[in-house]
Amino acid sequence: MTHRETKSVVVVGGGQAGLSVSYYLSQAGLDHVVLERHAKFHSWRTNRWDTFCLVTPNWQCRLPDFPYNGGDPDGFMVKNQITDYLDAFVETFNPPIVEHCQVTKITKRPSGGYLVDSSQGHYSTDQVVIATGGYDNPIVPTYAADLDPSILQMHSVDYRRPEQMPDGATLVVGTGQSGVQLMEDMHLKGRDVHLAVGPAPRSPRQYRGRDATDWLYDMGHYKITIDQHPDPVHAMTKTNHYMTGRDGGHEIDLRKFALDGVSLYGSVSGMDGQKIQFLPDLEQNLDDADDSYLGIRNAIDAYIDKNGIDAPAEPTFEKLWRPQQETTEIDCAKQGITSILWAIGFRPDYSWIDVDVFDTHGRPAYNRGVCNETGFYFIGLGWLNTWGSGRFLGIDEDSKYLVDTISSVANTSKRIAS
């Protein structure tokens, strides 16, 4: 018979979400263990490029009872500053974390609760919190296998610096936050960069004297819950608005990069040897990104007018560049493209969870992280409750809510048992 250690709660994942839950579980006096497949904060330390920095201002870093208290609240922490902040948070309590521990299976316990198997032991528990995030499997399309093998292919999770890429040009695929920042990272180093532009929206950075996120916070945008959102499906599936915190923060207008020598194409649709095909959607994607950008500006303008706020005016927006024609195929050899950098996201892997907590599409089903199966929870995912749920801004509120629920379930179980 398998020996199992008994814990009231097992938390799977030792990043900022899982350890925020651990903080509140410790405050509540609930015995628990945090199982982390790598070392704590591995993703921040290892899976980021050298010049990585936050896109949201430092003041939005609000871990439980540990808000950012440095000297640059409106700045954007770089990678080592982020990990220093996280490490300092953990030092405020003593989380019962087991590192380098891969959870291999979770099943229901016949008597209620759950059985958790891992590479470093087995557990029997009343409640489980999944805090593994959604970045398990890097996405690379199947047609990537049709590309000439002499062309290096790399996913953004493995990119660290431009010098990793071979001599010649690089095609960056994807214009979410990572894609545009990696494109800029190489462009600033004088590399020849091509960019496949997808449908990601973009945002202003500074607008009318303040960071756009400051305005949005005051406007209550970050307090909107998913059940209040006018289009929740769109909110949960759309790509994040792109901008950057690099060098003090600035917006990214891809039209400016086109004028500065970056070659832009539409969405990649296929590959064959040295040939890459694109959809004729470049102009549409640029226009849609600008519509999103202008929508944010217009909302801020309306808020300023409504509240009589004295804020500096901004110049009228102008589209600085338009494609003369849509390029639907290129020859990598002729363009000098020797590498592809995929920046089109990740897929989560929940194959090790054998509990009925998923919808028909295989996505976790919950309300504010609370599943229909008693004692089963998710945390750290985008729009778990608000826009900030998958970010530093909302993790405190989300983790406290879950632990309040966990405590309630635990107390109910004690009353029934007695």
Tab-separated table of C-alpha atoms in Angstrom:
chain	number	residue	atom	x	y	z
A	1	MET	CA	0.000	0.000	0.000
A	2	THR	CA	1.290	3.456	-0.936
A	3	HIS	CA	2.278	5.514	2.058
A	4	ARG	CA	0.607	8.920	1.951
A	5	GLU	CA	1.301	12.001	3.997
A	6	THR	CA	-1.866	13.741	5.102
A	7	LYS	CA	-2.295	17.485	4.551
A	8	SER	CA	-5.367	19.652	4.805
A	9	VAL	CA	-4.408	21.480	1.597
A	10	VAL	CA	-1.985	20.711	-1.242
A	11	VAL	CA	-0.950	23.650	-3.419
A	12	VAL	CA	0.530	22.683	-6.801
A	13	GLY	CA	2.840	25.420	-8.077
A	14	GLY	CA	5.368	27.557	-6.195
A	15	GLY	CA	5.218	30.773	-8.176
A	16	GLN	CA	3.751	34.041	-6.923
A	17	ALA	CA	0.188	32.673	-7.088
A	18	GLY	CA	0.821	29.459	-5.175
A	19	LEU	CA	2.959	31.156	-2.549
A	20	SER	CA	0.393	33.926	-2.085
A	21	VAL	CA	-2.132	31.199	-1.276
A	22	SER	CA	0.429	29.640	1.058
A	23	TYR	CA	0.810	32.983	2.837
A	24	TYR	CA	-2.895	33.165	3.635
A	25	LEU	CA	-3.102	29.460	4.489
A	26	SER	CA	-0.317	30.063	7.000
A	27	GLN	CA	-2.195	33.065	8.414
A	28	ALA	CA	-5.296	30.883	8.758
A	29	GLY	CA	-3.362	28.120	10.526
A	30	LEU	CA	-4.171	25.515	7.874
A	31	ASP	CA	-1.562	22.801	7.455
A	32	HIS	CA	-0.498	22.531	3.836
A	33	VAL	CA	2.330	21.846	1.426
A	34	VAL	CA	3.378	23.625	-1.772
A	35	LEU	CA	4.733	21.331	-4.488
A	36	GLU	CA	6.896	23.070	-7.110
A	37	ARG	CA	8.248	21.128	-10.099
A	38	HIS	CA	11.279	23.423	-10.439
A	39	ALA	CA	12.675	25.875	-7.906
A	40	LYS	CA	10.414	28.644	-6.674
A	41	PHE	CA	10.029	31.491	-9.168
A	42	HIS	CA	11.832	29.383	-11.777
A	43	SER	CA	9.926	30.968	-14.635
A	44	TRP	CA	10.960	34.497	-13.642
A	45	ARG	CA	14.603	33.521	-13.215
A	46	THR	CA	15.006	31.195	-16.182
A	47	ASN	CA	12.330	31.658	-18.827
A	48	ARG	CA	12.812	35.360	-19.534
A	49	TRP	CA	15.166	37.188	-21.869
A	50	ASP	CA	18.037	39.299	-20.532
A	51	THR	CA	16.359	42.698	-21.002
A	52	PHE	CA	12.957	41.538	-19.724
A	53	CYS	CA	11.059	44.014	-17.561
A	54	LEU	CA	7.525	44.475	-16.325
A	55	VAL	CA	4.970	46.002	-18.675
A	56	THR	CA	2.846	47.267	-15.793
A	57	PRO	CA	4.265	49.841	-13.334
A	58	ASN	CA	5.892	48.739	-10.110
A	59	TRP	CA	3.058	50.137	-7.976
A	60	GLN	CA	0.866	47.332	-9.315
A	61	CYS	CA	3.058	44.751	-7.532
A	62	ARG	CA	0.880	43.926	-4.543
A	63	LEU	CA	1.658	40.548	-3.062
A	64	PRO	CA	-0.083	39.752	0.254
A	65	ASP	CA	0.928	42.321	2.878
A	66	PHE	CA	3.939	43.053	0.691
A	67	PRO	CA	3.340	45.881	-1.775
A	68	TYR	CA	6.219	47.333	-3.763
A	69	ASN	CA	7.993	49.853	-1.520
A	70	GLY	CA	11.000	50.801	-3.649
A	71	GLY	CA	11.925	54.217	-4.893
A	72	ASP	CA	10.449	53.963	-8.384
A	73	PRO	CA	6.738	53.126	-8.150
A	74	ASP	CA	6.094	54.416	-11.661
A	75	GLY	CA	9.028	52.497	-13.147
A	76	PHE	CA	9.232	48.951	-14.446
A	77	MET	CA	11.328	46.382	-12.604
A	78	VAL	CA	13.835	44.398	-14.652
A	79	LYS	CA	14.267	40.655	-14.220
A	80	ASN	CA	16.647	40.582	-11.250
A	81	GLN	CA	14.610	43.228	-9.425
A	82	ILE	CA	11.466	41.143	-9.892
A	83	THR	CA	13.071	38.036	-8.419
A	84	ASP	CA	14.513	40.107	-5.554
A	85	TYR	CA	10.989	41.346	-4.808
A	86	LEU	CA	9.592	37.809	-4.908
A	87	ASP	CA	12.376	36.413	-2.720
A	88	ALA	CA	11.841	39.196	-0.192
A	89	PHE	CA	8.137	38.333	-0.046
A	90	VAL	CA	8.888	34.681	0.745
A	91	GLU	CA	11.224	35.768	3.534
A	92	THR	CA	8.250	37.336	5.338
A	93	PHE	CA	6.944	33.856	6.173
A	94	ASN	CA	8.170	30.280	5.993
A	95	PRO	CA	6.224	28.481	3.252
A	96	PRO	CA	6.240	24.673	3.449
A	97	ILE	CA	7.496	24.294	-0.109
A	98	VAL	CA	8.944	21.149	-1.688
A	99	GLU	CA	10.998	22.154	-4.714
A	100	HIS	CA	11.885	20.023	-7.745
A	101	CYS	CA	8.745	18.016	-7.085
A	102	GLN	CA	6.712	17.057	-10.159
A	103	VAL	CA	3.058	16.261	-9.495
A	104	THR	CA	2.191	13.292	-11.680
A	105	LYS	CA	-1.447	12.634	-10.868
A	106	ILE	CA	-4.392	13.955	-8.885
A	107	THR	CA	-7.464	11.786	-8.360
A	108	LYS	CA	-10.503	11.881	-6.127
A	109	ARG	CA	-10.320	10.096	-2.801
A	110	PRO	CA	-13.177	7.588	-2.358
A	111	SER	CA	-14.048	9.081	1.025
A	112	GLY	CA	-13.905	12.650	-0.296
A	113	GLY	CA	-10.933	14.854	-0.905
A	114	TYR	CA	-8.021	14.011	-3.193
A	115	LEU	CA	-4.972	11.836	-3.703
A	116	VAL	CA	-1.885	13.613	-5.014
A	117	ASP	CA	1.048	11.657	-6.433
A	118	SER	CA	4.401	13.300	-7.054
A	119	SER	CA	8.053	12.574	-7.753
A	120	GLN	CA	8.853	13.206	-4.089
A	121	GLY	CA	6.037	11.512	-2.274
A	122	HIS	CA	2.311	10.940	-2.109
A	123	TYR	CA	-0.336	12.940	-0.310
A	124	SER	CA	-3.888	12.553	0.897
A	125	THR	CA	-5.641	15.890	1.201
A	126	ASP	CA	-9.035	17.466	1.685
A	127	GLN	CA	-8.423	20.349	-0.715
A	128	VAL	CA	-6.216	21.133	-3.728
A	129	VAL	CA	-5.166	24.442	-5.289
A	130	ILE	CA	-3.750	24.389	-8.831
A	131	ALA	CA	-1.350	27.307	-9.262
A	132	THR	CA	0.671	26.103	-12.246
A	133	GLY	CA	-0.323	28.895	-14.630
A	134	GLY	CA	-0.915	28.472	-18.335
A	135	TYR	CA	2.617	28.357	-19.740
A	136	ASP	CA	3.372	24.642	-19.948
A	137	ASN	CA	3.659	23.926	-23.666
A	138	PRO	CA	5.127	26.489	-26.091
A	139	ILE	CA	2.936	26.798	-29.174
A	140	VAL	CA	4.553	26.062	-32.538
A	141	PRO	CA	2.230	25.321	-35.482
A	142	THR	CA	2.416	21.956	-37.223
A	143	TYR	CA	3.468	23.528	-40.520
A	144	ALA	CA	6.721	24.620	-38.867
A	145	ALA	CA	7.949	21.086	-39.590
A	146	ASP	CA	7.747	21.886	-43.319
A	147	LEU	CA	10.375	24.631	-43.073
A	148	ASP	CA	13.868	23.955	-44.359
A	149	PRO	CA	15.807	22.502	-41.381
A	150	SER	CA	18.752	24.792	-42.147
A	151	ILE	CA	16.627	27.653	-40.764
A	152	LEU	CA	16.871	27.786	-36.967
A	153	GLN	CA	13.543	27.762	-35.135
A	154	MET	CA	13.324	28.970	-31.542
A	155	HIS	CA	10.435	29.695	-29.200
A	156	SER	CA	10.366	32.857	-27.126
A	157	VAL	CA	10.755	30.797	-23.933
A	158	ASP	CA	14.296	29.927	-25.046
A	159	TYR	CA	15.307	33.389	-26.263
A	160	ARG	CA	17.725	35.346	-24.073
A	161	ARG	CA	19.620	37.788	-26.318
A	162	PRO	CA	20.134	38.647	-30.007
A	163	GLU	CA	23.542	36.957	-30.051
A	164	GLN	CA	21.804	33.586	-29.784
A	165	MET	CA	20.469	33.966	-33.288
A	166	PRO	CA	22.658	33.047	-36.288
A	167	ASP	CA	24.008	35.674	-38.654
A	168	GLY	CA	21.358	36.924	-41.036
A	169	ALA	CA	17.788	38.069	-40.569
A	170	THR	CA	15.241	36.778	-38.044
A	171	LEU	CA	11.496	36.499	-38.599
A	172	VAL	CA	9.610	37.068	-35.366
A	173	VAL	CA	6.144	35.504	-35.493
A	174	GLY	CA	3.583	37.081	-33.172
A	175	THR	CA	2.867	40.584	-31.937
A	176	GLY	CA	1.685	40.025	-28.397
A	177	GLN	CA	3.714	41.649	-25.635
A	178	SER	CA	6.590	39.183	-25.968
A	179	GLY	CA	6.766	39.264	-29.754
A	180	VAL	CA	7.015	43.026	-30.116
A	181	GLN	CA	9.516	43.315	-27.279
A	182	LEU	CA	11.756	40.634	-28.766
A	183	MET	CA	11.528	42.321	-32.150
A	184	GLU	CA	12.613	45.588	-30.539
A	185	ASP	CA	15.362	43.842	-28.575
A	186	MET	CA	16.970	42.599	-31.775
A	187	HIS	CA	16.276	45.776	-33.731
A	188	LEU	CA	18.035	47.888	-31.106
A	189	LYS	CA	21.076	45.653	-31.504
A	190	GLY	CA	21.158	46.438	-35.217
A	191	ARG	CA	19.853	43.050	-36.286
A	192	ASP	CA	17.855	42.608	-39.497
A	193	VAL	CA	14.351	41.809	-38.231
A	194	HIS	CA	11.164	40.764	-40.010
A	195	LEU	CA	7.848	40.618	-38.161
A	196	ALA	CA	4.675	38.630	-38.839
A	197	VAL	CA	1.927	40.836	-37.420
A	198	GLY	CA	-1.024	39.122	-35.792
A	199	PRO	CA	-4.281	40.550	-34.443
A	200	ALA	CA	-2.967	41.683	-31.049
A	201	PRO	CA	-4.224	45.075	-29.787
A	202	ARG	CA	-1.930	47.864	-28.650
A	203	SER	CA	-2.088	50.470	-25.905
A	204	PRO	CA	-0.816	53.961	-25.222
A	205	ARG	CA	1.925	54.189	-22.622
A	206	GLN	CA	2.019	57.826	-21.488
A	207	TYR	CA	-1.128	59.742	-22.363
A	208	ARG	CA	-2.182	63.177	-21.219
A	209	GLY	CA	0.516	63.402	-18.600
A	210	ARG	CA	0.222	59.960	-17.001
A	211	ASP	CA	0.777	56.307	-17.723
A	212	ALA	CA	-2.320	54.881	-19.380
A	213	THR	CA	-2.539	52.184	-16.695
A	214	ASP	CA	-2.774	54.905	-14.028
A	215	TRP	CA	-5.779	56.389	-15.804
A	216	LEU	CA	-7.377	52.970	-16.272
A	217	TYR	CA	-6.925	52.190	-12.593
A	218	ASP	CA	-8.615	55.436	-11.547
A	219	MET	CA	-11.395	54.746	-14.050
A	220	GLY	CA	-12.183	51.440	-12.314
A	221	HIS	CA	-11.169	49.371	-15.328
A	222	TYR	CA	-9.174	46.903	-13.246
A	223	LYS	CA	-12.050	46.359	-10.808
A	224	ILE	CA	-14.400	45.031	-13.488
A	225	THR	CA	-15.051	41.349	-12.816
A	226	ILE	CA	-15.452	38.786	-15.559
A	227	ASP	CA	-19.158	38.371	-14.787
A	228	GLN	CA	-19.606	42.158	-15.233
A	229	HIS	CA	-17.663	42.291	-18.498
A	230	PRO	CA	-19.790	43.073	-21.584
A	231	ASP	CA	-17.947	40.403	-23.624
A	232	PRO	CA	-16.413	37.848	-21.237
A	233	VAL	CA	-15.463	35.337	-23.936
A	234	HIS	CA	-13.517	38.001	-25.834
A	235	ALA	CA	-11.882	39.225	-22.630
A	236	MET	CA	-10.636	35.749	-21.714
A	237	THR	CA	-9.336	34.837	-25.161
A	238	LYS	CA	-7.869	38.043	-26.573
A	239	THR	CA	-4.143	38.742	-26.572
A	240	ASN	CA	-2.816	41.358	-24.170
A	241	HIS	CA	-2.307	44.895	-25.448
A	242	TYR	CA	1.275	45.453	-26.458
A	243	MET	CA	3.568	48.168	-25.141
A	244	THR	CA	6.775	47.985	-23.118
A	245	GLY	CA	8.347	49.064	-19.831
A	246	ARG	CA	11.836	49.125	-21.346
A	247	ASP	CA	13.974	52.212	-20.684
A	248	GLY	CA	11.287	53.830	-18.573
A	249	GLY	CA	8.391	52.610	-20.690
A	250	HIS	CA	7.078	53.551	-24.107
A	251	GLU	CA	4.387	52.543	-26.537
A	252	ILE	CA	5.158	50.429	-29.569
A	253	ASP	CA	3.867	51.627	-32.924
A	254	LEU	CA	4.751	48.996	-35.516
A	255	ARG	CA	4.331	51.571	-38.281
A	256	LYS	CA	7.326	53.442	-36.859
A	257	PHE	CA	9.392	50.275	-36.917
A	258	ALA	CA	8.423	49.743	-40.554
A	259	LEU	CA	9.758	53.213	-41.350
A	260	ASP	CA	12.912	52.293	-39.452
A	261	GLY	CA	13.597	49.201	-41.517
A	262	VAL	CA	11.647	46.347	-39.936
A	263	SER	CA	9.847	44.325	-42.630
A	264	LEU	CA	6.204	43.684	-41.726
A	265	TYR	CA	3.922	40.921	-43.018
A	266	GLY	CA	0.512	39.582	-42.118
A	267	SER	CA	-0.187	36.407	-40.143
A	268	VAL	CA	1.840	33.345	-41.118
A	269	SER	CA	-0.343	30.784	-42.891
A	270	GLY	CA	2.150	28.128	-44.002
A	271	MET	CA	5.729	27.070	-44.660
A	272	ASP	CA	7.353	24.978	-47.366
A	273	GLY	CA	11.112	24.605	-47.600
A	274	GLN	CA	12.542	28.120	-47.868
A	275	LYS	CA	9.102	29.622	-48.571
A	276	ILE	CA	6.819	31.214	-45.967
A	277	GLN	CA	3.222	32.172	-46.738
A	278	PHE	CA	1.241	34.971	-45.091
A	279	LEU	CA	-2.385	36.004	-44.975
A	280	PRO	CA	-3.138	39.374	-46.610
A	281	ASP	CA	-4.189	40.832	-43.231
A	282	LEU	CA	-1.275	43.126	-42.349
A	283	GLU	CA	-3.108	46.388	-42.902
A	284	GLN	CA	-6.218	45.085	-41.157
A	285	ASN	CA	-4.195	43.963	-38.136
A	286	LEU	CA	-2.392	47.306	-37.927
A	287	ASP	CA	-5.687	49.186	-38.211
A	288	ASP	CA	-7.344	46.992	-35.570
A	289	ALA	CA	-4.418	47.549	-33.187
A	290	ASP	CA	-4.749	51.297	-33.729
A	291	ASP	CA	-8.507	51.127	-33.120
A	292	SER	CA	-7.787	49.523	-29.751
A	293	TYR	CA	-5.144	52.167	-29.032
A	294	LEU	CA	-7.544	54.982	-29.912
A	295	GLY	CA	-10.335	53.366	-27.914
A	296	ILE	CA	-8.220	53.595	-24.762
A	297	ARG	CA	-7.280	57.200	-25.525
A	298	ASN	CA	-10.932	58.118	-26.129
A	299	ALA	CA	-12.015	56.478	-22.876
A	300	ILE	CA	-9.367	58.434	-20.966
A	301	ASP	CA	-10.441	61.670	-22.712
A	302	ALA	CA	-14.049	61.049	-21.701
A	303	TYR	CA	-13.017	60.382	-18.083
A	304	ILE	CA	-10.951	63.579	-17.976
A	305	ASP	CA	-13.804	65.637	-19.421
A	306	LYS	CA	-16.428	64.116	-17.130
A	307	ASN	CA	-14.388	64.804	-14.007
A	308	GLY	CA	-13.044	68.212	-15.033
A	309	ILE	CA	-9.424	67.067	-14.668
A	310	ASP	CA	-6.697	69.455	-15.766
A	311	ALA	CA	-4.520	67.348	-18.067
A	312	PRO	CA	-2.292	68.356	-20.994
A	313	ALA	CA	-3.653	67.907	-24.495
A	314	GLU	CA	-2.177	65.405	-26.947
A	315	PRO	CA	-1.492	65.742	-30.676
A	316	THR	CA	-3.991	64.161	-33.038
A	317	PHE	CA	-3.084	60.572	-33.842
A	318	GLU	CA	-1.694	59.910	-37.317
A	319	LYS	CA	-0.938	56.669	-39.111
A	320	LEU	CA	2.698	57.130	-40.090
A	321	TRP	CA	2.963	54.245	-42.550
A	322	ARG	CA	0.795	51.914	-44.571
A	323	PRO	CA	1.807	48.847	-46.555
A	324	GLN	CA	1.882	49.575	-50.287
A	325	GLN	CA	0.837	46.005	-50.975
A	326	GLU	CA	0.282	42.815	-49.019
A	327	THR	CA	3.143	40.320	-49.278
A	328	THR	CA	1.723	36.799	-49.213
A	329	GLU	CA	4.938	34.802	-49.732
A	330	ILE	CA	8.643	35.270	-49.201
A	331	ASP	CA	11.730	33.216	-49.973
A	332	CYS	CA	13.911	33.035	-46.863
A	333	ALA	CA	17.078	32.582	-48.895
A	334	LYS	CA	16.390	35.716	-50.921
A	335	GLN	CA	15.468	37.701	-47.800
A	336	GLY	CA	18.476	36.415	-45.871
A	337	ILE	CA	16.252	34.941	-43.151
A	338	THR	CA	18.216	32.324	-41.214
A	339	SER	CA	16.031	31.997	-38.104
A	340	ILE	CA	12.417	32.034	-36.913
A	341	LEU	CA	11.463	33.191	-33.423
A	342	TRP	CA	8.022	31.939	-32.408
A	343	ALA	CA	6.158	34.216	-30.003
A	344	ILE	CA	2.600	32.961	-30.317
A	345	GLY	CA	2.032	31.807	-26.781
A	346	PHE	CA	1.625	28.654	-24.717
A	347	ARG	CA	-0.925	25.987	-23.880
A	348	PRO	CA	-1.482	24.646	-20.376
A	349	ASP	CA	-1.113	20.937	-19.628
A	350	TYR	CA	-3.643	19.492	-17.211
A	351	SER	CA	-3.329	15.869	-18.349
A	352	TRP	CA	-2.211	14.879	-14.846
A	353	ILE	CA	-5.479	16.034	-13.252
A	354	ASP	CA	-8.026	13.190	-13.248
A	355	VAL	CA	-10.833	15.176	-11.667
A	356	ASP	CA	-13.990	16.486	-13.358
A	357	VAL	CA	-13.112	20.198	-13.238
A	358	PHE	CA	-12.896	20.990	-16.974
A	359	ASP	CA	-15.368	22.189	-19.585
A	360	THR	CA	-15.979	20.515	-22.951
A	361	HIS	CA	-12.957	22.325	-24.404
A	362	GLY	CA	-10.622	21.044	-21.684
A	363	ARG	CA	-10.404	24.397	-19.916
A	364	PRO	CA	-10.728	24.708	-16.138
A	365	ALA	CA	-14.313	25.441	-15.119
A	366	TYR	CA	-14.715	27.603	-12.033
A	367	ASN	CA	-16.267	30.682	-10.461
A	368	ARG	CA	-13.541	32.938	-9.066
A	369	GLY	CA	-11.266	29.905	-9.050
A	370	VAL	CA	-13.710	27.712	-7.123
A	371	CYS	CA	-14.673	24.520	-8.986
A	372	ASN	CA	-17.886	22.513	-8.649
A	373	GLU	CA	-15.875	19.650	-7.149
A	374	THR	CA	-15.725	20.552	-3.444
A	375	GLY	CA	-12.239	21.559	-2.355
A	376	PHE	CA	-10.725	22.001	-5.821
A	377	TYR	CA	-9.433	25.396	-6.964
A	378	PHE	CA	-7.407	27.238	-9.606
A	379	ILE	CA	-5.482	30.483	-9.201
A	380	GLY	CA	-3.100	32.667	-11.189
A	381	LEU	CA	-4.998	32.498	-14.485
A	382	GLY	CA	-6.044	35.509	-16.533
A	383	TRP	CA	-9.501	36.813	-15.727
A	384	LEU	CA	-9.967	34.367	-12.855
A	385	ASN	CA	-11.981	37.282	-11.481
A	386	THR	CA	-10.566	40.539	-12.870
A	387	TRP	CA	-7.993	41.711	-15.437
A	388	GLY	CA	-5.358	41.632	-12.704
A	389	SER	CA	-5.942	37.996	-11.739
A	390	GLY	CA	-3.054	36.681	-13.790
A	391	ARG	CA	-0.804	39.541	-12.716
A	392	PHE	CA	0.736	40.999	-9.579
A	393	LEU	CA	-2.133	43.479	-9.266
A	394	GLY	CA	-4.876	40.965	-8.488
A	395	ILE	CA	-3.115	38.020	-6.868
A	396	ASP	CA	-3.585	39.274	-3.302
A	397	GLU	CA	-7.342	39.626	-3.622
A	398	ASP	CA	-7.707	36.312	-5.448
A	399	SER	CA	-5.570	34.309	-3.018
A	400	LYS	CA	-7.331	35.750	0.025
A	401	TYR	CA	-10.724	34.926	-1.485
A	402	LEU	CA	-9.679	31.332	-2.150
A	403	VAL	CA	-8.266	30.831	1.331
A	404	ASP	CA	-11.438	32.257	2.874
A	405	THR	CA	-13.349	29.652	0.839
A	406	ILE	CA	-10.886	26.902	1.797
A	407	SER	CA	-11.258	27.826	5.473
A	408	SER	CA	-15.033	27.742	5.202
A	409	VAL	CA	-14.960	24.278	3.614
A	410	ALA	CA	-12.530	23.054	6.275
A	411	ASN	CA	-14.697	24.387	9.099
A	412	THR	CA	-17.810	22.827	7.587
A	413	SER	CA	-16.043	19.454	7.373
A	414	LYS	CA	-14.998	19.718	11.030
A	415	ARG	CA	-18.566	20.453	12.120
A	416	ILE	CA	-19.878	17.470	10.155
A	417	ALA	CA	-17.167	15.201	11.554
A	418	SER	CA	-17.976	16.264	15.115
